[in-house]
Amino acid sequence: MARHRHLLALGALPLAVLGLFFAYPVLGMAARGFADGPGAVLGVLARERTQQVLWFTLWSAGLATVLAVLLGVPVAYTLYRLRVPGRWLLRVAVVVPFVLPTVVVGVAFRQLLAPGGWLGSLGLDGSAAAIVAALVFFNVAVVVRTVGAMWESLDPRREESARVLGATRAQAFLTITLPALLPAIAAAATVVFLYCATAFGVVLTLGGLRHANIETEIWLLTSQQLDLTGAAALSILQVLVIVVLLALAARLDRSSDRAGAAQEPARPTRGDLPVLAWTSAVLAALALPLAALVVRSLEYEGRWSLRNYAALAGDNPALAATAAEALSNSLQIAVVAATFAVGLGGLVSWLVTQPTHGRWASLVLRSFDTAFMLPLGVSAVTVGFGFLVTLGRPPLALLDWPWLVPIAQAMVALPLVVRTVTPVLRAIDDRQRQVAASLGASRWRVFLTVEMPLAWRALLAATGFAFAISLGEFGATSFLVRDEVPTLPVVIYRLIGHPGAANAGTAMAASVVLALLTAAVMLLVERTRVRGVGAF
Amino acid sequence: MRKTLITCLLVGLTGCAFSSTPTADSTTVVVATHSSWAMDKAVIKAFEKESGYTVRIRPQGDAGELTNKLILTKDAPIADVVYGIDNTFASRATDASIIAAFEPKNAPKDVASRKGLTPIDVSDVCVNIDDTWFAAKKIPAPRTLGDLTKRRYRNLTVTPGANTSSTGLAFLLATIATYGDAWPTYWTRLMANGLKVDAGWEDAYTVDFTAGGGKGSRPIVVSYASSPPFTVPEGGTKPTTSALLDTCFRQVEYAGVLAGAKNPDGAKAFVEFMVSAPFQEALPENMYVFPSTGATVPKDWARWAPLPEHPLSLDADLIATNRDTWLATWRDIVTS
């Protein structure tokens, strides 16, 4: 019992932060939506439009998730288990799409797909297929990195024994490796689904008006029509979707496979050729929109030029700070946001993976786990407006507090940190802890010598993700940012919304810089990782 | 504070993202604007120097989002003064009593004020065409809204959506002002003639329009009367596009002191400043709009961006009453 009290005390910190910077603002908005009574909210759920929007959200996100897993798992194998040249660089490159501002990706996709674009002949402009493709483009990284981190630490000897005993490659994969990977795949798929279900910019830009998901609808209802009742109803739908999804995912997340230290990648064999071909195709597909972006950033009035890049440091009457200053702000904020997110998220993961006894305790832990996924599935628009209505007045007049932006971004990154670290911690055999404890190790020592060495890689991967999310975050940031200290995505949005081809060109150049910066940071994380692993 | 310093030292390159900027005091004026805000910094600096106030600009989305944010936060206003509420949202703002009564000493005479809202600038949303494209194809260019439904212009037009863009909304209102109750029929014909509806202005102009910097395929776009001067090629003397002056809807943008402002005196001073010559004369170059006070406009503008003499318009109260119904009908037409 004393032990449980300990855990509760540790859990109070992340809960308090989540409560203040997520639940309070969201409830503040919901309360306004319920001003006309629950009947009005239920009425919205019965609207035909609501059902259309819900259906589109579910199928587009579901299809994008399936595709992201199918495309991403072989890539994870290639980049984390095979000794292919340049795999460090490729692991980093895969993450770049994930942080690009959605409005820029939207424009890049439209330029590919519009009648005059490279892929114009496919006739996909404005179609649902284009939206799904863009969602996959954004989220493949989540699958590759989450599954890759798990795969890297699987002991290959079990698969080898199966092969020796006569199993084919496919049999060994299906019966040994796949079940071991399932928790990581489930965790990645959950996160990807939630990202897709709450995608905003890309659906708005690519969907035109034919396609709307819950997120774009909440934005329309809240910011354009001031229909808070309708927005509250849709927010409730979002929370329901998350809860159902997590309950489903929890059923898959019961594997007890042991994680070990990172395995040396193997030399590719002839049997790996299909996987290598698949990986090349996926990477090429990811590179195409990026290439379109780079090309556009190098064009100025129809000629090749670096003028868009030169404009990054120049004064622009539309901006209170130059893009170069915004870049510096983004970096500083990302360092703080990633620290918060990994600190809190690591704590949450550690708490939810503690061995528990009894139904009640595991129910508490599961609800705790679910609570920290909510920021992923609840509309950024609702959270943003919530900040304005709840944190703008005493006793919590925090809107001009410089630390609010990184905290809000940390809330956005938190779910991904938890989903990256939890499967690895969960895979630790409890007997290892028990052995250490029976040999006289204190709880702290068990943490340092048993749990940390295994969780280390996942924590680093999560740090990279959190940093990347912070660098690219726009939804919540746009509500809180002070114009004197904008972040790079905020500057990009503002530039792209201003008339003049020169501003659009500068926005493209800024996006390329953002992509390169993210890649550089991720590369740094990857290199640290190597040394870290070597030390153990 | 020490932690702040350390963080900044660790990663600070050119500035510190964590330095705090006080905003809730009597020497700071916080301005909530639409996101199209752009202004020469020297003009603002001059005001700061003369008045002793520090100006903080807080862009809040398009005119609709800006208005709605201010309504939602009216109990604890997020700014002292607002700029950028337009005539399509003015009634919503004044009905919600978020604007305090105030009229600057040199309020513009030609454009009417509305219950504390002072007109700062006017602009016209007009159909723009790519003259080069029409000349090359030897097709006569369209002139009126009615022309856009002709077979000859099939699949050539693109517009931002009325429910996702204030430019798109102005175009819808232009068609309502022209066709009255028959506007849904007109829109059905527009859609049948291959009208493309994008989410935002930037999408329509920079991706789909043939002369907007992208590789678009549509030479007719809904934009502004002030867009053509920006298509004068480098080294050239005249723009490659023009606005159809019979299709223009007049937008007026207002400024007002917010009810419950923490610094009402600063807010009033800022509104006075916005109707003064330095700010008014800087408007065209920075925000592509015309001054409401009749201040001088740049030479290029007088030549290539004439304001239409008889722009279309609708009564603000009529817009306020019908906006939601019109938008619902409109959405059904464009998504069916």
PDB file of N, CA and C in Angstrom, chain A residues 184-239:
ATOM      1  N   ALA A 184       4.648  -2.648 -30.466  1.00  0.00           N
ATOM      2  CA  ALA A 184       5.176  -1.424 -31.065  1.00  0.00           C
ATOM      3  C   ALA A 184       4.322  -0.995 -32.249  1.00  0.00           C
ATOM      4  N   ILE A 185       3.889  -1.975 -33.062  1.00  0.00           N
ATOM      5  CA  ILE A 185       3.041  -1.642 -34.210  1.00  0.00           C
ATOM      6  C   ILE A 185       1.722  -1.049 -33.724  1.00  0.00           C
ATOM      7  N   ALA A 186       1.161  -1.670 -32.687  1.00  0.00           N
ATOM      8  CA  ALA A 186      -0.108  -1.163 -32.162  1.00  0.00           C
ATOM      9  C   ALA A 186       0.064   0.248 -31.626  1.00  0.00           C
ATOM     10  N   ALA A 187       1.165   0.472 -30.908  1.00  0.00           N
ATOM     11  CA  ALA A 187       1.397   1.806 -30.348  1.00  0.00           C
ATOM     12  C   ALA A 187       1.542   2.826 -31.470  1.00  0.00           C
ATOM     13  N   ALA A 188       2.321   2.466 -32.497  1.00  0.00           N
ATOM     14  CA  ALA A 188       2.528   3.387 -33.616  1.00  0.00           C
ATOM     15  C   ALA A 188       1.217   3.641 -34.346  1.00  0.00           C
ATOM     16  N   ALA A 189       0.460   2.563 -34.590  1.00  0.00           N
ATOM     17  CA  ALA A 189      -0.798   2.715 -35.329  1.00  0.00           C
ATOM     18  C   ALA A 189      -1.772   3.607 -34.560  1.00  0.00           C
ATOM     19  N   THR A 190      -1.806   3.452 -33.237  1.00  0.00           N
ATOM     20  CA  THR A 190      -2.699   4.286 -32.433  1.00  0.00           C
ATOM     21  C   THR A 190      -2.347   5.754 -32.624  1.00  0.00           C
ATOM     22  N   VAL A 191      -1.063   6.048 -32.497  1.00  0.00           N
ATOM     23  CA  VAL A 191      -0.629   7.437 -32.620  1.00  0.00           C
ATOM     24  C   VAL A 191      -0.920   7.967 -34.020  1.00  0.00           C
ATOM     25  N   VAL A 192      -0.608   7.161 -35.033  1.00  0.00           N
ATOM     26  CA  VAL A 192      -0.835   7.605 -36.409  1.00  0.00           C
ATOM     27  C   VAL A 192      -2.323   7.867 -36.634  1.00  0.00           C
ATOM     28  N   PHE A 193      -3.154   6.960 -36.146  1.00  0.00           N
ATOM     29  CA  PHE A 193      -4.600   7.152 -36.338  1.00  0.00           C
ATOM     30  C   PHE A 193      -5.049   8.471 -35.716  1.00  0.00           C
ATOM     31  N   LEU A 194      -4.572   8.725 -34.499  1.00  0.00           N
ATOM     32  CA  LEU A 194      -4.993   9.963 -33.837  1.00  0.00           C
ATOM     33  C   LEU A 194      -4.481  11.193 -34.583  1.00  0.00           C
ATOM     34  N   TYR A 195      -3.242  11.127 -35.067  1.00  0.00           N
ATOM     35  CA  TYR A 195      -2.736  12.256 -35.853  1.00  0.00           C
ATOM     36  C   TYR A 195      -3.595  12.475 -37.093  1.00  0.00           C
ATOM     37  N   CYS A 196      -3.939  11.375 -37.768  1.00  0.00           N
ATOM     38  CA  CYS A 196      -4.721  11.498 -39.000  1.00  0.00           C
ATOM     39  C   CYS A 196      -6.133  11.999 -38.713  1.00  0.00           C
ATOM     40  N   ALA A 197      -6.699  11.499 -37.605  1.00  0.00           N
ATOM     41  CA  ALA A 197      -8.076  11.878 -37.287  1.00  0.00           C
ATOM     42  C   ALA A 197      -8.164  13.342 -36.881  1.00  0.00           C
ATOM     43  N   THR A 198      -7.060  13.919 -36.446  1.00  0.00           N
ATOM     44  CA  THR A 198      -7.103  15.325 -36.041  1.00  0.00           C
ATOM     45  C   THR A 198      -6.303  16.204 -36.998  1.00  0.00           C
ATOM     46  N   ALA A 199      -5.999  15.684 -38.188  1.00  0.00           N
ATOM     47  CA  ALA A 199      -5.264  16.488 -39.163  1.00  0.00           C
ATOM     48  C   ALA A 199      -6.112  17.691 -39.544  1.00  0.00           C
ATOM     49  N   PHE A 200      -5.453  18.821 -39.677  1.00  0.00           N
ATOM     50  CA  PHE A 200      -6.211  20.037 -39.958  1.00  0.00           C
ATOM     51  C   PHE A 200      -5.795  20.703 -41.269  1.00  0.00           C
ATOM     52  N   GLY A 201      -4.582  21.256 -41.266  1.00  0.00           N
ATOM     53  CA  GLY A 201      -4.153  22.062 -42.409  1.00  0.00           C
ATOM     54  C   GLY A 201      -4.213  21.317 -43.721  1.00  0.00           C
ATOM     55  N   VAL A 202      -3.785  20.058 -43.670  1.00  0.00           N
ATOM     56  CA  VAL A 202      -3.683  19.307 -44.900  1.00  0.00           C
ATOM     57  C   VAL A 202      -5.077  18.956 -45.455  1.00  0.00           C
ATOM     58  N   VAL A 203      -6.024  18.703 -44.561  1.00  0.00           N
ATOM     59  CA  VAL A 203      -7.389  18.389 -45.006  1.00  0.00           C
ATOM     60  C   VAL A 203      -8.044  19.643 -45.575  1.00  0.00           C
ATOM     61  N   LEU A 204      -7.787  20.763 -44.906  1.00  0.00           N
ATOM     62  CA  LEU A 204      -8.389  22.020 -45.363  1.00  0.00           C
ATOM     63  C   LEU A 204      -7.822  22.417 -46.729  1.00  0.00           C
ATOM     64  N   THR A 205      -6.497  22.298 -46.887  1.00  0.00           N
ATOM     65  CA  THR A 205      -5.881  22.722 -48.140  1.00  0.00           C
ATOM     66  C   THR A 205      -6.191  21.758 -49.277  1.00  0.00           C
ATOM     67  N   LEU A 206      -6.051  20.459 -49.006  1.00  0.00           N
ATOM     68  CA  LEU A 206      -6.228  19.484 -50.078  1.00  0.00           C
ATOM     69  C   LEU A 206      -7.684  19.118 -50.302  1.00  0.00           C
ATOM     70  N   GLY A 207      -8.486  19.229 -49.247  1.00  0.00           N
ATOM     71  CA  GLY A 207      -9.868  18.784 -49.365  1.00  0.00           C
ATOM     72  C   GLY A 207     -10.747  19.823 -50.023  1.00  0.00           C
ATOM     73  N   GLY A 208     -10.206  21.047 -50.158  1.00  0.00           N
ATOM     74  CA  GLY A 208     -11.057  22.114 -50.648  1.00  0.00           C
ATOM     75  C   GLY A 208     -12.246  22.149 -49.724  1.00  0.00           C
ATOM     76  N   LEU A 209     -13.437  22.037 -50.280  1.00  0.00           N
ATOM     77  CA  LEU A 209     -14.601  22.040 -49.404  1.00  0.00           C
ATOM     78  C   LEU A 209     -15.364  20.744 -49.501  1.00  0.00           C
ATOM     79  N   ARG A 210     -14.915  19.869 -50.409  1.00  0.00           N
ATOM     80  CA  ARG A 210     -15.648  18.620 -50.572  1.00  0.00           C
ATOM     81  C   ARG A 210     -15.465  17.715 -49.376  1.00  0.00           C
ATOM     82  N   HIS A 211     -14.274  17.752 -48.795  1.00  0.00           N
ATOM     83  CA  HIS A 211     -13.998  16.829 -47.710  1.00  0.00           C
ATOM     84  C   HIS A 211     -13.722  17.604 -46.433  1.00  0.00           C
ATOM     85  N   ALA A 212     -14.383  17.205 -45.358  1.00  0.00           N
ATOM     86  CA  ALA A 212     -14.126  17.836 -44.063  1.00  0.00           C
ATOM     87  C   ALA A 212     -14.043  16.734 -43.031  1.00  0.00           C
ATOM     88  N   ASN A 213     -13.106  16.854 -42.101  1.00  0.00           N
ATOM     89  CA  ASN A 213     -13.091  15.909 -40.988  1.00  0.00           C
ATOM     90  C   ASN A 213     -13.520  16.633 -39.715  1.00  0.00           C
ATOM     91  N   ILE A 214     -13.543  15.916 -38.596  1.00  0.00           N
ATOM     92  CA  ILE A 214     -14.053  16.528 -37.370  1.00  0.00           C
ATOM     93  C   ILE A 214     -13.252  17.787 -37.043  1.00  0.00           C
ATOM     94  N   GLU A 215     -11.935  17.691 -37.253  1.00  0.00           N
ATOM     95  CA  GLU A 215     -11.064  18.804 -36.892  1.00  0.00           C
ATOM     96  C   GLU A 215     -11.361  20.068 -37.704  1.00  0.00           C
ATOM     97  N   THR A 216     -11.456  19.938 -39.032  1.00  0.00           N
ATOM     98  CA  THR A 216     -11.715  21.140 -39.830  1.00  0.00           C
ATOM     99  C   THR A 216     -13.118  21.675 -39.534  1.00  0.00           C
ATOM    100  N   GLU A 217     -14.040  20.754 -39.219  1.00  0.00           N
ATOM    101  CA  GLU A 217     -15.398  21.179 -38.904  1.00  0.00           C
ATOM    102  C   GLU A 217     -15.424  21.973 -37.588  1.00  0.00           C
ATOM    103  N   ILE A 218     -14.654  21.497 -36.592  1.00  0.00           N
ATOM    104  CA  ILE A 218     -14.595  22.235 -35.325  1.00  0.00           C
ATOM    105  C   ILE A 218     -14.033  23.630 -35.569  1.00  0.00           C
ATOM    106  N   TRP A 219     -13.034  23.715 -36.428  1.00  0.00           N
ATOM    107  CA  TRP A 219     -12.449  25.018 -36.731  1.00  0.00           C
ATOM    108  C   TRP A 219     -13.483  25.937 -37.368  1.00  0.00           C
ATOM    109  N   LEU A 220     -14.229  25.374 -38.363  1.00  0.00           N
ATOM    110  CA  LEU A 220     -15.254  26.173 -39.031  1.00  0.00           C
ATOM    111  C   LEU A 220     -16.302  26.651 -38.024  1.00  0.00           C
ATOM    112  N   LEU A 221     -16.770  25.701 -37.201  1.00  0.00           N
ATOM    113  CA  LEU A 221     -17.834  26.039 -36.256  1.00  0.00           C
ATOM    114  C   LEU A 221     -17.360  27.054 -35.235  1.00  0.00           C
ATOM    115  N   THR A 222     -16.130  26.884 -34.716  1.00  0.00           N
ATOM    116  CA  THR A 222     -15.663  27.762 -33.648  1.00  0.00           C
ATOM    117  C   THR A 222     -15.228  29.116 -34.188  1.00  0.00           C
ATOM    118  N   SER A 223     -14.306  29.104 -35.151  1.00  0.00           N
ATOM    119  CA  SER A 223     -13.683  30.372 -35.491  1.00  0.00           C
ATOM    120  C   SER A 223     -14.481  31.161 -36.519  1.00  0.00           C
ATOM    121  N   GLN A 224     -15.265  30.486 -37.346  1.00  0.00           N
ATOM    122  CA  GLN A 224     -15.992  31.221 -38.368  1.00  0.00           C
ATOM    123  C   GLN A 224     -17.457  31.449 -37.991  1.00  0.00           C
ATOM    124  N   GLN A 225     -18.082  30.437 -37.374  1.00  0.00           N
ATOM    125  CA  GLN A 225     -19.520  30.576 -37.122  1.00  0.00           C
ATOM    126  C   GLN A 225     -19.871  30.799 -35.668  1.00  0.00           C
ATOM    127  N   LEU A 226     -18.896  30.686 -34.795  1.00  0.00           N
ATOM    128  CA  LEU A 226     -19.104  30.868 -33.359  1.00  0.00           C
ATOM    129  C   LEU A 226     -20.211  29.945 -32.836  1.00  0.00           C
ATOM    130  N   ASP A 227     -20.312  28.757 -33.431  1.00  0.00           N
ATOM    131  CA  ASP A 227     -21.294  27.768 -33.005  1.00  0.00           C
ATOM    132  C   ASP A 227     -20.617  26.859 -31.975  1.00  0.00           C
ATOM    133  N   LEU A 228     -20.548  27.312 -30.731  1.00  0.00           N
ATOM    134  CA  LEU A 228     -19.793  26.577 -29.714  1.00  0.00           C
ATOM    135  C   LEU A 228     -20.486  25.282 -29.319  1.00  0.00           C
ATOM    136  N   THR A 229     -21.814  25.270 -29.453  1.00  0.00           N
ATOM    137  CA  THR A 229     -22.546  24.043 -29.149  1.00  0.00           C
ATOM    138  C   THR A 229     -22.120  22.935 -30.111  1.00  0.00           C
ATOM    139  N   GLY A 230     -22.103  23.283 -31.390  1.00  0.00           N
ATOM    140  CA  GLY A 230     -21.687  22.310 -32.388  1.00  0.00           C
ATOM    141  C   GLY A 230     -20.263  21.853 -32.157  1.00  0.00           C
ATOM    142  N   ALA A 231     -19.376  22.809 -31.833  1.00  0.00           N
ATOM    143  CA  ALA A 231     -17.973  22.465 -31.615  1.00  0.00           C
ATOM    144  C   ALA A 231     -17.825  21.548 -30.398  1.00  0.00           C
ATOM    145  N   ALA A 232     -18.595  21.822 -29.337  1.00  0.00           N
ATOM    146  CA  ALA A 232     -18.520  20.983 -28.139  1.00  0.00           C
ATOM    147  C   ALA A 232     -18.957  19.560 -28.454  1.00  0.00           C
ATOM    148  N   ALA A 233     -20.028  19.436 -29.252  1.00  0.00           N
ATOM    149  CA  ALA A 233     -20.511  18.105 -29.605  1.00  0.00           C
ATOM    150  C   ALA A 233     -19.434  17.326 -30.341  1.00  0.00           C
ATOM    151  N   LEU A 234     -18.764  17.993 -31.286  1.00  0.00           N
ATOM    152  CA  LEU A 234     -17.733  17.305 -32.054  1.00  0.00           C
ATOM    153  C   LEU A 234     -16.523  16.973 -31.190  1.00  0.00           C
ATOM    154  N   SER A 235     -16.207  17.839 -30.214  1.00  0.00           N
ATOM    155  CA  SER A 235     -15.091  17.544 -29.311  1.00  0.00           C
ATOM    156  C   SER A 235     -15.385  16.290 -28.503  1.00  0.00           C
ATOM    157  N   ILE A 236     -16.644  16.142 -28.092  1.00  0.00           N
ATOM    158  CA  ILE A 236     -17.021  14.940 -27.349  1.00  0.00           C
ATOM    159  C   ILE A 236     -16.830  13.707 -28.225  1.00  0.00           C
ATOM    160  N   LEU A 237     -17.231  13.844 -29.497  1.00  0.00           N
ATOM    161  CA  LEU A 237     -17.020  12.724 -30.435  1.00  0.00           C
ATOM    162  C   LEU A 237     -15.543  12.359 -30.511  1.00  0.00           C
ATOM    163  N   GLN A 238     -14.685  13.384 -30.543  1.00  0.00           N
ATOM    164  CA  GLN A 238     -13.240  13.119 -30.621  1.00  0.00           C
ATOM    165  C   GLN A 238     -12.765  12.317 -29.415  1.00  0.00           C
ATOM    166  N   VAL A 239     -13.226  12.724 -28.224  1.00  0.00           N
ATOM    167  CA  VAL A 239     -12.789  12.022 -27.012  1.00  0.00           C
ATOM    168  C   VAL A 239     -13.278  10.569 -27.047  1.00  0.00           C
TER     169      VAL A 239
END
